[in-house]
JSON list of C-alpha atoms in Angstrom, two decimals:
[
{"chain": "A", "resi": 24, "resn": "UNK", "atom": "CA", "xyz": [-14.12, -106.24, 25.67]},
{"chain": "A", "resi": 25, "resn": "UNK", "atom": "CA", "xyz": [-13.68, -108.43, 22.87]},
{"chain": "A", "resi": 26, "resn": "UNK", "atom": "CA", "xyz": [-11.38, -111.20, 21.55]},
{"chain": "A", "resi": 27, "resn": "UNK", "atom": "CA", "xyz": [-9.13, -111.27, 18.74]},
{"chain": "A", "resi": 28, "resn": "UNK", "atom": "CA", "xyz": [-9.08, -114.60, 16.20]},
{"chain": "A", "resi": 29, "resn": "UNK", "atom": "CA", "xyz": [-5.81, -114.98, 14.30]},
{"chain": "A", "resi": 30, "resn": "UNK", "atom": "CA", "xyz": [-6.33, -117.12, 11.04]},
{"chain": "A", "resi": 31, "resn": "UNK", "atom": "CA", "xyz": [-2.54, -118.04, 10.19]},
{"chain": "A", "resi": 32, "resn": "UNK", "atom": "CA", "xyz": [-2.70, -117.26, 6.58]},
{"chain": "A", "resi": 33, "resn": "UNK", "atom": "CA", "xyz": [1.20, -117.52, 5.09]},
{"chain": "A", "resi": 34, "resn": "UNK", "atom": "CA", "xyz": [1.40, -114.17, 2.87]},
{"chain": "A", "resi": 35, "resn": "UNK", "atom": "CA", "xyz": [0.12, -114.03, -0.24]},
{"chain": "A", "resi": 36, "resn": "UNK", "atom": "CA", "xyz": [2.26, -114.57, -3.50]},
{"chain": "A", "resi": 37, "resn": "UNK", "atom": "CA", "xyz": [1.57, -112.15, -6.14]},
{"chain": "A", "resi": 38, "resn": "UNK", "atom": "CA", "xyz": [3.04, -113.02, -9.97]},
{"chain": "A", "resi": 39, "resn": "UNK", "atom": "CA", "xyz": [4.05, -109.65, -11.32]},
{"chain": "A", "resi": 40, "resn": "UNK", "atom": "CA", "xyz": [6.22, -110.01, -13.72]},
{"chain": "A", "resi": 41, "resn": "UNK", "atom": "CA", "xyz": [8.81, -107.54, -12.40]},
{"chain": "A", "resi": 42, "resn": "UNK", "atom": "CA", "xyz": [7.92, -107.48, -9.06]},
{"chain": "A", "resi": 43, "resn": "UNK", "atom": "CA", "xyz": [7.66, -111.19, -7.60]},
{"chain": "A", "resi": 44, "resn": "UNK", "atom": "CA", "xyz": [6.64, -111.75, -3.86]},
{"chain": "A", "resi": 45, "resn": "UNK", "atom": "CA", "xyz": [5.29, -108.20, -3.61]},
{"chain": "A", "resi": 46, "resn": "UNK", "atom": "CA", "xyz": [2.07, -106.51, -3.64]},
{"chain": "A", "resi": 47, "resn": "UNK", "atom": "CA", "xyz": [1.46, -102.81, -4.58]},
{"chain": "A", "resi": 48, "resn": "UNK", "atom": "CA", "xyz": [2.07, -100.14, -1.92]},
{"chain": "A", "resi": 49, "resn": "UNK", "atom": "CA", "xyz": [1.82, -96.99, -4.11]},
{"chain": "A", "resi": 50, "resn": "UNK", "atom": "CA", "xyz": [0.34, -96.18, -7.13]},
{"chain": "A", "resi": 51, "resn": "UNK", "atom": "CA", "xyz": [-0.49, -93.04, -8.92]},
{"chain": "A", "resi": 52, "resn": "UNK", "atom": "CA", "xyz": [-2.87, -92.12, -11.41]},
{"chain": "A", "resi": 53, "resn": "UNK", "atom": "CA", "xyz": [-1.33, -92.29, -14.84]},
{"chain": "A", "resi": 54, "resn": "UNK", "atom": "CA", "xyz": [-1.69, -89.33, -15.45]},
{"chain": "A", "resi": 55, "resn": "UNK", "atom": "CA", "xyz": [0.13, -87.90, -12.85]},
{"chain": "A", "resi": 56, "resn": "UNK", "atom": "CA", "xyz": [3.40, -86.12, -13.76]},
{"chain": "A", "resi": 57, "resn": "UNK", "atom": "CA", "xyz": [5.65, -83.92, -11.65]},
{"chain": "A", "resi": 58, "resn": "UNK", "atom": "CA", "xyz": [7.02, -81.57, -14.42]},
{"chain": "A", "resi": 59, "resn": "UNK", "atom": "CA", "xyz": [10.06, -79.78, -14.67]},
{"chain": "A", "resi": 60, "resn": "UNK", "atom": "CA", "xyz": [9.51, -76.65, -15.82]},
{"chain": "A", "resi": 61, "resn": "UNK", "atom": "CA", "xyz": [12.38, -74.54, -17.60]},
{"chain": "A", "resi": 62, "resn": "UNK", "atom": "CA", "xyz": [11.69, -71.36, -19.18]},
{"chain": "A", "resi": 63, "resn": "UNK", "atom": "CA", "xyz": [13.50, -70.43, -22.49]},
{"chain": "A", "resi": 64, "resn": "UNK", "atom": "CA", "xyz": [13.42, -69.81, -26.39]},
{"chain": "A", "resi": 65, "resn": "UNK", "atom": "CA", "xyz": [14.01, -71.59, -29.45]},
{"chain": "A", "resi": 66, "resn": "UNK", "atom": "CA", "xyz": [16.48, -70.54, -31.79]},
{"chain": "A", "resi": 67, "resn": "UNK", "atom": "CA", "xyz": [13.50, -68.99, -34.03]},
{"chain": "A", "resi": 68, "resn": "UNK", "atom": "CA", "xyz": [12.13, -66.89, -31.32]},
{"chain": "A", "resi": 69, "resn": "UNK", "atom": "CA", "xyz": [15.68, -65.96, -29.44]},
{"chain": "A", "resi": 70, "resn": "UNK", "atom": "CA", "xyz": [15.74, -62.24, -29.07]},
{"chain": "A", "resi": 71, "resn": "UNK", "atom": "CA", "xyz": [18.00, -59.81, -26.63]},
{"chain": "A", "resi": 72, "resn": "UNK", "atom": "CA", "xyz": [16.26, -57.95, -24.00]},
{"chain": "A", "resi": 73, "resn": "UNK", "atom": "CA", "xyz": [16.46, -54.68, -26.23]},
{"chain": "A", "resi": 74, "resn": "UNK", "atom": "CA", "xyz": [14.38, -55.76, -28.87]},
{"chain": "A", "resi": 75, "resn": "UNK", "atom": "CA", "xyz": [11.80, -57.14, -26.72]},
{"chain": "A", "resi": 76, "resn": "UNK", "atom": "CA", "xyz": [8.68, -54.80, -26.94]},
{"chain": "A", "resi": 77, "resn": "UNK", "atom": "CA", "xyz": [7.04, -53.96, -23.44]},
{"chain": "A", "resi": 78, "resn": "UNK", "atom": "CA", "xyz": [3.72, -56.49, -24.21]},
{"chain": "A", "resi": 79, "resn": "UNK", "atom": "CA", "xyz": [6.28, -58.86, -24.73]},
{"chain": "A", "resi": 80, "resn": "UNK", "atom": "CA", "xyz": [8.61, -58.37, -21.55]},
{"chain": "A", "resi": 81, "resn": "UNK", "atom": "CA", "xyz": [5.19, -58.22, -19.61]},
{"chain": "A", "resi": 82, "resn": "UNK", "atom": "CA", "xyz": [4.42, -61.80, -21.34]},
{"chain": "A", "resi": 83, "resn": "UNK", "atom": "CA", "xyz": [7.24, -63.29, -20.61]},
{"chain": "A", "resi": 84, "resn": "UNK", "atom": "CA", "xyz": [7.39, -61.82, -16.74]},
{"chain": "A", "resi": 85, "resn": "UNK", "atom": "CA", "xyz": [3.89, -63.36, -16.09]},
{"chain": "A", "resi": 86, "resn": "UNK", "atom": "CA", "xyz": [4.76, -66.85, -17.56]},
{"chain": "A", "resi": 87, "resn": "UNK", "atom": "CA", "xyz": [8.05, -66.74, -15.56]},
{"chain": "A", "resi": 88, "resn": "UNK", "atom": "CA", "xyz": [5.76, -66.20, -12.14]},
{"chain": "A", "resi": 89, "resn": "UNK", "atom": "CA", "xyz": [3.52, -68.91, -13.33]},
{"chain": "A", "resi": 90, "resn": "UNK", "atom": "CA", "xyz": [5.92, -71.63, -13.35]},
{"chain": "A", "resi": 91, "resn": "UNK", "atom": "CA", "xyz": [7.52, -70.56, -9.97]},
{"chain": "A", "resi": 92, "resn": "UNK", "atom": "CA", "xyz": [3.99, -70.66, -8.47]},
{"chain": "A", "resi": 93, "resn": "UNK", "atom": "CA", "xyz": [4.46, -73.67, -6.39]},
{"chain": "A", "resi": 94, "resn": "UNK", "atom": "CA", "xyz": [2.35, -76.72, -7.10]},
{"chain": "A", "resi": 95, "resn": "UNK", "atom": "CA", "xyz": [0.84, -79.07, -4.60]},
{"chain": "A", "resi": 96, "resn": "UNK", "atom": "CA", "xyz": [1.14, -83.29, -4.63]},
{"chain": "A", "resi": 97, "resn": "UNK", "atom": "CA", "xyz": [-1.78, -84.37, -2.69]},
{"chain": "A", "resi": 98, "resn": "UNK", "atom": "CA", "xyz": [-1.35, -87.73, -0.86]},
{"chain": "A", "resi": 99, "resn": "UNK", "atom": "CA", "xyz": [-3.40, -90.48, 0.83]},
{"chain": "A", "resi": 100, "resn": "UNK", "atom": "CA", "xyz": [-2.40, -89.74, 4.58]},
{"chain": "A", "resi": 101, "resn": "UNK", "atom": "CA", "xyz": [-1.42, -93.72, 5.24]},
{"chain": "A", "resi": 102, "resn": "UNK", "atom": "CA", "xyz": [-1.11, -95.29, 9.34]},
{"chain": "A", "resi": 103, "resn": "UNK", "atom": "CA", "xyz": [1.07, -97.66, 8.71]},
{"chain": "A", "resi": 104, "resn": "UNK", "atom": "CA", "xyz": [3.67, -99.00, 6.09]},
{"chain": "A", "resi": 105, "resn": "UNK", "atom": "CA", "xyz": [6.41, -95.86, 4.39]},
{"chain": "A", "resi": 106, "resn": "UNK", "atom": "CA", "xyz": [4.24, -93.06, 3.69]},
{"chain": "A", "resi": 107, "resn": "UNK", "atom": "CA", "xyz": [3.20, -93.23, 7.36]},
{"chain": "A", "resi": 108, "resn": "UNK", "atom": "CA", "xyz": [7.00, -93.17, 7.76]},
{"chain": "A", "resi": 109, "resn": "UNK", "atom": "CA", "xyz": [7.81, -90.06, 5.49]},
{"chain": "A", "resi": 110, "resn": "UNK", "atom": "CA", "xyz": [4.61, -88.09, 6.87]},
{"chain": "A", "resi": 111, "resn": "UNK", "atom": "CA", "xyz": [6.53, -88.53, 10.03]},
{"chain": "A", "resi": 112, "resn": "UNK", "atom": "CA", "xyz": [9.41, -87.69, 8.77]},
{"chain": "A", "resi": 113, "resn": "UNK", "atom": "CA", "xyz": [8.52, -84.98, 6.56]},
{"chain": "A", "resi": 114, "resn": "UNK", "atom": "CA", "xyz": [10.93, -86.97, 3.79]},
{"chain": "A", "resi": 115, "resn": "UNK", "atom": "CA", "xyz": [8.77, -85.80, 1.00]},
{"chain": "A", "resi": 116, "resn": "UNK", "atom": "CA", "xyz": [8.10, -82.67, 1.95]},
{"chain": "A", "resi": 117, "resn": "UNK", "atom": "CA", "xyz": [11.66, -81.88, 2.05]},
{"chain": "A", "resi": 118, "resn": "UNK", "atom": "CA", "xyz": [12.71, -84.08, -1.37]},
{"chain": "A", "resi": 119, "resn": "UNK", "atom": "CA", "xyz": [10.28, -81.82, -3.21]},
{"chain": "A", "resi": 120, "resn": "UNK", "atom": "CA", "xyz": [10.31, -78.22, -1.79]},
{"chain": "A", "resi": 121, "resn": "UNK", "atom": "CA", "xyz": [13.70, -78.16, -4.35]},
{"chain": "A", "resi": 122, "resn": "UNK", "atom": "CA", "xyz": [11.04, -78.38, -6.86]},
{"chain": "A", "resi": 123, "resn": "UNK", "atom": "CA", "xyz": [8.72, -76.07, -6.36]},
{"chain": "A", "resi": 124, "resn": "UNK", "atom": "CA", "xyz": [6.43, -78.46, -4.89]},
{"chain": "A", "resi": 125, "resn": "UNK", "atom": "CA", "xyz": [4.45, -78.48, -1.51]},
{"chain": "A", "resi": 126, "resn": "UNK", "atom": "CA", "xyz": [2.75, -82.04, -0.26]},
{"chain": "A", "resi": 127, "resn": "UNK", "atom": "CA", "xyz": [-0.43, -82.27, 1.11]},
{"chain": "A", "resi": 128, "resn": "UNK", "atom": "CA", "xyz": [-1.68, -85.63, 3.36]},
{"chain": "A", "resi": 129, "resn": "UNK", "atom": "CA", "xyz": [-5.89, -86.71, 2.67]},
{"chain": "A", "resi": 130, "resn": "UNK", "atom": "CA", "xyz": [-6.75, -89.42, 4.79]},
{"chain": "A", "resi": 131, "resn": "UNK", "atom": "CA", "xyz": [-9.93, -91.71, 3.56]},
{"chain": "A", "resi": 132, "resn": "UNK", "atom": "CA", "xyz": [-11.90, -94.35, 5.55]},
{"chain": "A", "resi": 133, "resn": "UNK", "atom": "CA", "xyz": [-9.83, -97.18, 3.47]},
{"chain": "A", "resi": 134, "resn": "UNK", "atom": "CA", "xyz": [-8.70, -98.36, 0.34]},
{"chain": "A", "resi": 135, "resn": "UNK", "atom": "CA", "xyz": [-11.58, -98.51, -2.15]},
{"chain": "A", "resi": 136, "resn": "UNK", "atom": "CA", "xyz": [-12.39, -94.55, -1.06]},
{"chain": "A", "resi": 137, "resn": "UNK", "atom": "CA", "xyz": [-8.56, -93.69, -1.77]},
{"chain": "A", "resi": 138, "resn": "UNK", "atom": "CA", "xyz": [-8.83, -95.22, -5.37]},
{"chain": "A", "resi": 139, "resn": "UNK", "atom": "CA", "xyz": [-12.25, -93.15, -5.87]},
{"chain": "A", "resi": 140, "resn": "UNK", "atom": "CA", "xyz": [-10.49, -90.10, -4.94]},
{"chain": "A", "resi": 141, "resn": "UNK", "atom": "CA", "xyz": [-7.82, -91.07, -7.36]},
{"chain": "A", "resi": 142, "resn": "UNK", "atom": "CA", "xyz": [-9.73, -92.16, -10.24]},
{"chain": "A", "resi": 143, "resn": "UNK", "atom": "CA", "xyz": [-11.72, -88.95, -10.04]},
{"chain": "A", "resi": 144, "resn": "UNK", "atom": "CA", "xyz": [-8.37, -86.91, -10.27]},
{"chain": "A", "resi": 145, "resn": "UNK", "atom": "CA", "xyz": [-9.11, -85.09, -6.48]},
{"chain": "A", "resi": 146, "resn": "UNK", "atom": "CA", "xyz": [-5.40, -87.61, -5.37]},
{"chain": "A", "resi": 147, "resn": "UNK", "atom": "CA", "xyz": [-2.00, -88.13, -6.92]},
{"chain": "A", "resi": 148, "resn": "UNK", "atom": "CA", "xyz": [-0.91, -90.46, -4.80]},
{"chain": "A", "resi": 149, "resn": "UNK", "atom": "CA", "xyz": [-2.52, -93.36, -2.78]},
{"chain": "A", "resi": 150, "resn": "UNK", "atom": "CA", "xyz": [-1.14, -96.93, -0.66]},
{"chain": "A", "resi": 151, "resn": "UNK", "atom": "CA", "xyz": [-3.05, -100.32, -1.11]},
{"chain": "A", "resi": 152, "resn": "UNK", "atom": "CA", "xyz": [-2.50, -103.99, -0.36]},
{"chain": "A", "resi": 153, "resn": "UNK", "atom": "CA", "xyz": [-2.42, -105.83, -4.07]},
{"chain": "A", "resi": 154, "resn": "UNK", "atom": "CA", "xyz": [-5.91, -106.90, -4.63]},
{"chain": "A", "resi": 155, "resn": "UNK", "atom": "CA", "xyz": [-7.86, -103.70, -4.53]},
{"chain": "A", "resi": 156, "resn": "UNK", "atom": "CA", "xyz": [-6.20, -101.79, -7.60]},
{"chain": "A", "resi": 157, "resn": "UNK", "atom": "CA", "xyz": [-6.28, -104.97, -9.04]},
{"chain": "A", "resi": 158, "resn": "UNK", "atom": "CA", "xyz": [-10.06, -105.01, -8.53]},
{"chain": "A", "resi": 159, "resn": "UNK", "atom": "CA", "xyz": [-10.07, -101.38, -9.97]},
{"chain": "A", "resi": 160, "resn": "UNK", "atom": "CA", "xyz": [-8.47, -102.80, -12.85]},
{"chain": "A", "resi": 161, "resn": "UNK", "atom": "CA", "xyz": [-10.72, -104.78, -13.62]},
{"chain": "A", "resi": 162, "resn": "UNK", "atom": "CA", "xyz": [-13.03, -101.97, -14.41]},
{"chain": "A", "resi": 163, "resn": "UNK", "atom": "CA", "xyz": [-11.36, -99.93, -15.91]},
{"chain": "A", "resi": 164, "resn": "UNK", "atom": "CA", "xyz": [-9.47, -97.67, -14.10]},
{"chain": "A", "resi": 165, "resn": "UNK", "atom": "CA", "xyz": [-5.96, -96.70, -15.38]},
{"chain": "A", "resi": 166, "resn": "UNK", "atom": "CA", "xyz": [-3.59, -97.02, -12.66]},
{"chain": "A", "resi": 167, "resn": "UNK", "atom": "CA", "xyz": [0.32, -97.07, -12.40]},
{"chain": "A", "resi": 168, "resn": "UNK", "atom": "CA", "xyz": [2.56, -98.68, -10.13]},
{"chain": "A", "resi": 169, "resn": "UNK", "atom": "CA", "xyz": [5.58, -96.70, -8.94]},
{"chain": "A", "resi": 170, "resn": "UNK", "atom": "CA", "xyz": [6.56, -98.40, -5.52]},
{"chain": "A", "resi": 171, "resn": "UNK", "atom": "CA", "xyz": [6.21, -102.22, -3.60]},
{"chain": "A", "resi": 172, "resn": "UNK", "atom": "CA", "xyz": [6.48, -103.27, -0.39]},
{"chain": "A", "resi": 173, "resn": "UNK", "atom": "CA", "xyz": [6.42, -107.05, 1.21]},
{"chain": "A", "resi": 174, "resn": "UNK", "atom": "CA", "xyz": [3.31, -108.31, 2.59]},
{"chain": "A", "resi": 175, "resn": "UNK", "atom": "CA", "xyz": [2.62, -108.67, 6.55]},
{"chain": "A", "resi": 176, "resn": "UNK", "atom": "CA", "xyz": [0.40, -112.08, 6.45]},
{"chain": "A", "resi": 177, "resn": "UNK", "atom": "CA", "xyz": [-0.55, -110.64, 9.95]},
{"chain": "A", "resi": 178, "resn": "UNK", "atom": "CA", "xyz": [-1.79, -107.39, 9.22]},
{"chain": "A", "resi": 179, "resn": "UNK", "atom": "CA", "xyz": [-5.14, -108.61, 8.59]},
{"chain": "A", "resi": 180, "resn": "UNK", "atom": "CA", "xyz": [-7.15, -110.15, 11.01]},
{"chain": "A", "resi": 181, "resn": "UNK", "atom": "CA", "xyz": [-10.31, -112.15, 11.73]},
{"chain": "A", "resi": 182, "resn": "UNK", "atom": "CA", "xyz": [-11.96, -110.19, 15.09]},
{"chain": "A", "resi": 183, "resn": "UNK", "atom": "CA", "xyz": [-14.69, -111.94, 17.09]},
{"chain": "A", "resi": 184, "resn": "UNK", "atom": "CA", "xyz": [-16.55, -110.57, 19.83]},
{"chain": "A", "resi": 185, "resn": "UNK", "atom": "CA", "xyz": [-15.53, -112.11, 23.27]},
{"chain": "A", "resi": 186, "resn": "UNK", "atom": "CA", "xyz": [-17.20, -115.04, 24.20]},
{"chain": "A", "resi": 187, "resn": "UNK", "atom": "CA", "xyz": [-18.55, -116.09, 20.63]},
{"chain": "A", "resi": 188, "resn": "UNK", "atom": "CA", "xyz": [-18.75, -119.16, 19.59]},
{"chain": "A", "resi": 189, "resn": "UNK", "atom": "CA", "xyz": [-16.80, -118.87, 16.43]},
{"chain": "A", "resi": 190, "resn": "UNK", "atom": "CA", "xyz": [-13.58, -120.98, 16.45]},
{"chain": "A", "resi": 191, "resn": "UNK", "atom": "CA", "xyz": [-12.47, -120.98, 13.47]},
{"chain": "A", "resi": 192, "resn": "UNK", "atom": "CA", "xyz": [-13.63, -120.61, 9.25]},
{"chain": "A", "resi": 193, "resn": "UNK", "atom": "CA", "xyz": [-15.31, -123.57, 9.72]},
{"chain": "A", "resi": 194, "resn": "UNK", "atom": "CA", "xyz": [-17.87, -121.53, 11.92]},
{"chain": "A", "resi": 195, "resn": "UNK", "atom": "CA", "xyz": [-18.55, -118.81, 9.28]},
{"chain": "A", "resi": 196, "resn": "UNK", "atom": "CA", "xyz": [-21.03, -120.30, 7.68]},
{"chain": "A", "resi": 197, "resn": "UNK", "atom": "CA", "xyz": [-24.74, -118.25, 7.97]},
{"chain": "A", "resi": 198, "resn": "UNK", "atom": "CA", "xyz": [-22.74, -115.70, 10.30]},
{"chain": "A", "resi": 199, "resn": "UNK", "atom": "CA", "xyz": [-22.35, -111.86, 9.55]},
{"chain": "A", "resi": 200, "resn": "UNK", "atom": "CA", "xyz": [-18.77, -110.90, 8.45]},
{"chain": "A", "resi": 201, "resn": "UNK", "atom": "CA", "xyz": [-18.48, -107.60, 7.38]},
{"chain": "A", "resi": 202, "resn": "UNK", "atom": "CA", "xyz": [-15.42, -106.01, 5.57]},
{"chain": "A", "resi": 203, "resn": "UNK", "atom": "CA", "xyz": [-14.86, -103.40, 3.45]},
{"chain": "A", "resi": 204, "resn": "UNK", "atom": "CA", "xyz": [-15.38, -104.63, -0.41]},
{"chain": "A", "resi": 205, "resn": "UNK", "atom": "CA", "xyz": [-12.78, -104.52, -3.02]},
{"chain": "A", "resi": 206, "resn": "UNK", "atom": "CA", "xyz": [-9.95, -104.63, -0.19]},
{"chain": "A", "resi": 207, "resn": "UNK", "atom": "CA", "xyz": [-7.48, -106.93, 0.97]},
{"chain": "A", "resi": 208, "resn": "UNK", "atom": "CA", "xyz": [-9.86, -107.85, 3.75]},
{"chain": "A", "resi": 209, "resn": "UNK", "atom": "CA", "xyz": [-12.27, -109.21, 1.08]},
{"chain": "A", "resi": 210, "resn": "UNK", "atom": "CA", "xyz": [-9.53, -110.87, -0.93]},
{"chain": "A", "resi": 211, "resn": "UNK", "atom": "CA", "xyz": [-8.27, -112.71, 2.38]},
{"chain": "A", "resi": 212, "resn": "UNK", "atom": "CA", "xyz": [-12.40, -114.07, 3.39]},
{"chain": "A", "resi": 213, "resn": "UNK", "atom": "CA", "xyz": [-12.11, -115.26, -0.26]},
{"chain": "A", "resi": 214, "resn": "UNK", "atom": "CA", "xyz": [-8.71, -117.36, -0.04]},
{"chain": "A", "resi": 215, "resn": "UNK", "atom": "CA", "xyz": [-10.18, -118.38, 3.83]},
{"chain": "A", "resi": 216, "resn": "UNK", "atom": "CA", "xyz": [-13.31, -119.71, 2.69]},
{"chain": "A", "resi": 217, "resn": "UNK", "atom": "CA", "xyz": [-12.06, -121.28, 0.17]},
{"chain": "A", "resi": 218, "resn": "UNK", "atom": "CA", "xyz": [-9.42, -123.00, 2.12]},
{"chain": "A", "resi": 219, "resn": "UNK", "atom": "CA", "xyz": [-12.58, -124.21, 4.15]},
{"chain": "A", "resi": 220, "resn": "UNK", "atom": "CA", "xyz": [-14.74, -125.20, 1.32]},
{"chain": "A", "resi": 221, "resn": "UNK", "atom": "CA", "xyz": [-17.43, -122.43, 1.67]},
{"chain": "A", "resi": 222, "resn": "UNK", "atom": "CA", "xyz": [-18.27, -119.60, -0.61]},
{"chain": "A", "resi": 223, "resn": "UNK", "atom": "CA", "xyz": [-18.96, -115.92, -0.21]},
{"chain": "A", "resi": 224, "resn": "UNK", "atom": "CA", "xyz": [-22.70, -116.86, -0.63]},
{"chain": "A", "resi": 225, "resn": "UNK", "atom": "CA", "xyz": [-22.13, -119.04, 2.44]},
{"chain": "A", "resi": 226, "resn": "UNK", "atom": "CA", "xyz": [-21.74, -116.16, 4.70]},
{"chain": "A", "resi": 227, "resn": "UNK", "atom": "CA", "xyz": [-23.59, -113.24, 4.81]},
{"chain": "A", "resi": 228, "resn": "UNK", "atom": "CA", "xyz": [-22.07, -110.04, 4.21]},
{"chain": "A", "resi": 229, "resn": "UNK", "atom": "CA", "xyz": [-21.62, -106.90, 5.42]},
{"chain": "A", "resi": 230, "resn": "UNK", "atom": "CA", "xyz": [-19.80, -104.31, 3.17]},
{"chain": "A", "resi": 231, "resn": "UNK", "atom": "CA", "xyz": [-18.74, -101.51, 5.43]},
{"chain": "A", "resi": 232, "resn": "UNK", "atom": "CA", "xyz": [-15.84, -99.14, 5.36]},
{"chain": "A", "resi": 233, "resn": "UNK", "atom": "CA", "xyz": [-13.66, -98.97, 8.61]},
{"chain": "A", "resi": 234, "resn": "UNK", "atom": "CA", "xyz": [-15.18, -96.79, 10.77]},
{"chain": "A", "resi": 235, "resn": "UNK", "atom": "CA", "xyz": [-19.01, -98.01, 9.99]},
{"chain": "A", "resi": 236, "resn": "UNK", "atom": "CA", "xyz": [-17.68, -101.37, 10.95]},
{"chain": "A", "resi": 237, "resn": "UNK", "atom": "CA", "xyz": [-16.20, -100.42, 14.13]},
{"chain": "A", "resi": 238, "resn": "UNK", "atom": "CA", "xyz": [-19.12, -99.16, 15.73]},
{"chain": "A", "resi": 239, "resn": "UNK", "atom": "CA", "xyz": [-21.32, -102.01, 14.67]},
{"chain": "A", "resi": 240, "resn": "UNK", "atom": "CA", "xyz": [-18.95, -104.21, 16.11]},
{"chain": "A", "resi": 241, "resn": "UNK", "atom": "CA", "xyz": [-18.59, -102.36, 19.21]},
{"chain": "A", "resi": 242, "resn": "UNK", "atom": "CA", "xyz": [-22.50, -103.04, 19.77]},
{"chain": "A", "resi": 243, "resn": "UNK", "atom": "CA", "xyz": [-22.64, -106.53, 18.60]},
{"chain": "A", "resi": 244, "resn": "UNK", "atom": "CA", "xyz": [-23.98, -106.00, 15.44]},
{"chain": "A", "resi": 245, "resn": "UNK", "atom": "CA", "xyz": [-21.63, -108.31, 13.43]},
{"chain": "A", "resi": 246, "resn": "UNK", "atom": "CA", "xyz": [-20.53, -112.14, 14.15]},
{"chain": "A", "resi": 247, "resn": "UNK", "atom": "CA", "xyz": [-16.90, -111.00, 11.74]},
{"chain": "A", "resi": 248, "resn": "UNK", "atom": "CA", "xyz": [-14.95, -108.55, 11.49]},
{"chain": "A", "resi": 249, "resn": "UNK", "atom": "CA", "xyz": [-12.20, -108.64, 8.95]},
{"chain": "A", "resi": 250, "resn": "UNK", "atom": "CA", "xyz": [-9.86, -105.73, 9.39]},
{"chain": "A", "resi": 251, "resn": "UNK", "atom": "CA", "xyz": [-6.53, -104.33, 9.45]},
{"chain": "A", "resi": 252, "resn": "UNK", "atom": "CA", "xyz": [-4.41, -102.41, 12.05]},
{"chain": "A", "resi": 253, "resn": "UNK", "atom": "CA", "xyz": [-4.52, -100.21, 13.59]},
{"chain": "A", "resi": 254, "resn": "UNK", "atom": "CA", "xyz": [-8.07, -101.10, 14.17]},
{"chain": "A", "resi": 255, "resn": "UNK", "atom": "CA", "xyz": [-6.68, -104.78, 15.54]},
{"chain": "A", "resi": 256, "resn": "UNK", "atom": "CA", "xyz": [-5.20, -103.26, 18.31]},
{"chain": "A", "resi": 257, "resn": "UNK", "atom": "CA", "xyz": [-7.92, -100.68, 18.94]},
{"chain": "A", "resi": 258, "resn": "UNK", "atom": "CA", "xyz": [-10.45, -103.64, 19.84]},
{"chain": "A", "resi": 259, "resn": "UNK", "atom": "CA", "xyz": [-7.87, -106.03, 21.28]}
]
């Protein structure tokens, strides 16, 4: 059994430009396209079916069965916000099939994996709270923003084991928090400790991607846990 802590954070203001009050639910590589493909002839080239040699009609009847091949948008299999919606739904599936296009759901341990996947051209599309690809940004990585949502201030929490002594930020200091780095959990520690007067080198850290961190907070191995849902409710 173990207890949940809720820090009341208010949610975080982002200052995009465009997109006040919002942080980044989907982004795509930049070079992602979804083409429209339509086959046809210039005015140079335009010539009737009768004066089209054989190689030529057998060209032009393998290109045409090319471009109806259909193509495949792969896309980070999310738990919660839309895209867990329209996998449920099978919205995008059905807004595409008119296109030739078939969807297919990848689901990564969190965040920071997603981007990997995306950055290494193996995902078109992936969902992330606002201060990982702003992290991946940072170094480097070319990244497009094609949808927002509005931030849940309670979808991350601070989880304790039952009984501990922690009672607040204040009590973080020399304990083991582990979250997963470059996500929203780390961002929110940041803005916590701050808020407390402590730094990141005031804690020690543990950098470990959902799952890892479950089962070493299952069997006590971390003071912190700083996590999203659904794993909140899982350990509630």
């Amino acid at each position: 059994m173990v207890s949940e802590y809720r820090l009341n954070i208010k949610p975080i203001e982002t200052k995009y430009k465009s997109e006040p009050k919002h942080i980044s639910l989907l982004i795509a590589a930049c070079t992602l396209t979804i083409p429209m493909v339509i086959v046809g002839c210039s005015q140079e080239t335009k010539k009737t079916q009768n004066e089209l040699s054989p190689i030529s009609t057998q060209s032009q009847s393998k290109t045409v069965s090319n471009t109806l091949q259909k193509q495949e948008l792969r896309v980070v299999s999310s738990k919660l916000g839309s895209l867990a919606v329209m996998k449920k739904q099978g919205t995008l599936e059905k807004s595409l099939a008119a296109k030739n296009f078939t969807v297919k759901w990848l689901e990564f341990a969190a965040g920071p994996q997603a981007l990997e996947a995306l950055n290494a051209g193996s995902l078109d599309i992936a969902a992330t709270a606002e201060s990982l690809p702003i992290f991946a940004q940072a170094a480097g990585t070319p990244l497009v923003y094609i949808a927002t949502t509005r931030f849940n201030g309670g979808a991350v929490s601070f989880l304790v084991p039952k009984n501990s002594p922690i009672k607040s930020v204040a009590d973080f200091k020399g304990k083991k928090i582990s979250f997963q780095k470059a996500s929203i959990a780390h961002y929110v520690l940041l803005k916590a400790l701050q808020k407390e007067g402590l730094k990141l080198s005031d804690v020690k850290s543990l950098f470990l991607p959902p799952p890892d961190a479950n089962v070493a907070f299952s069997q006590g191995g971390i003071d912190v846990w700083v996590i999203w849902e659904p794993y909140i409710t899982r350990n509630v």
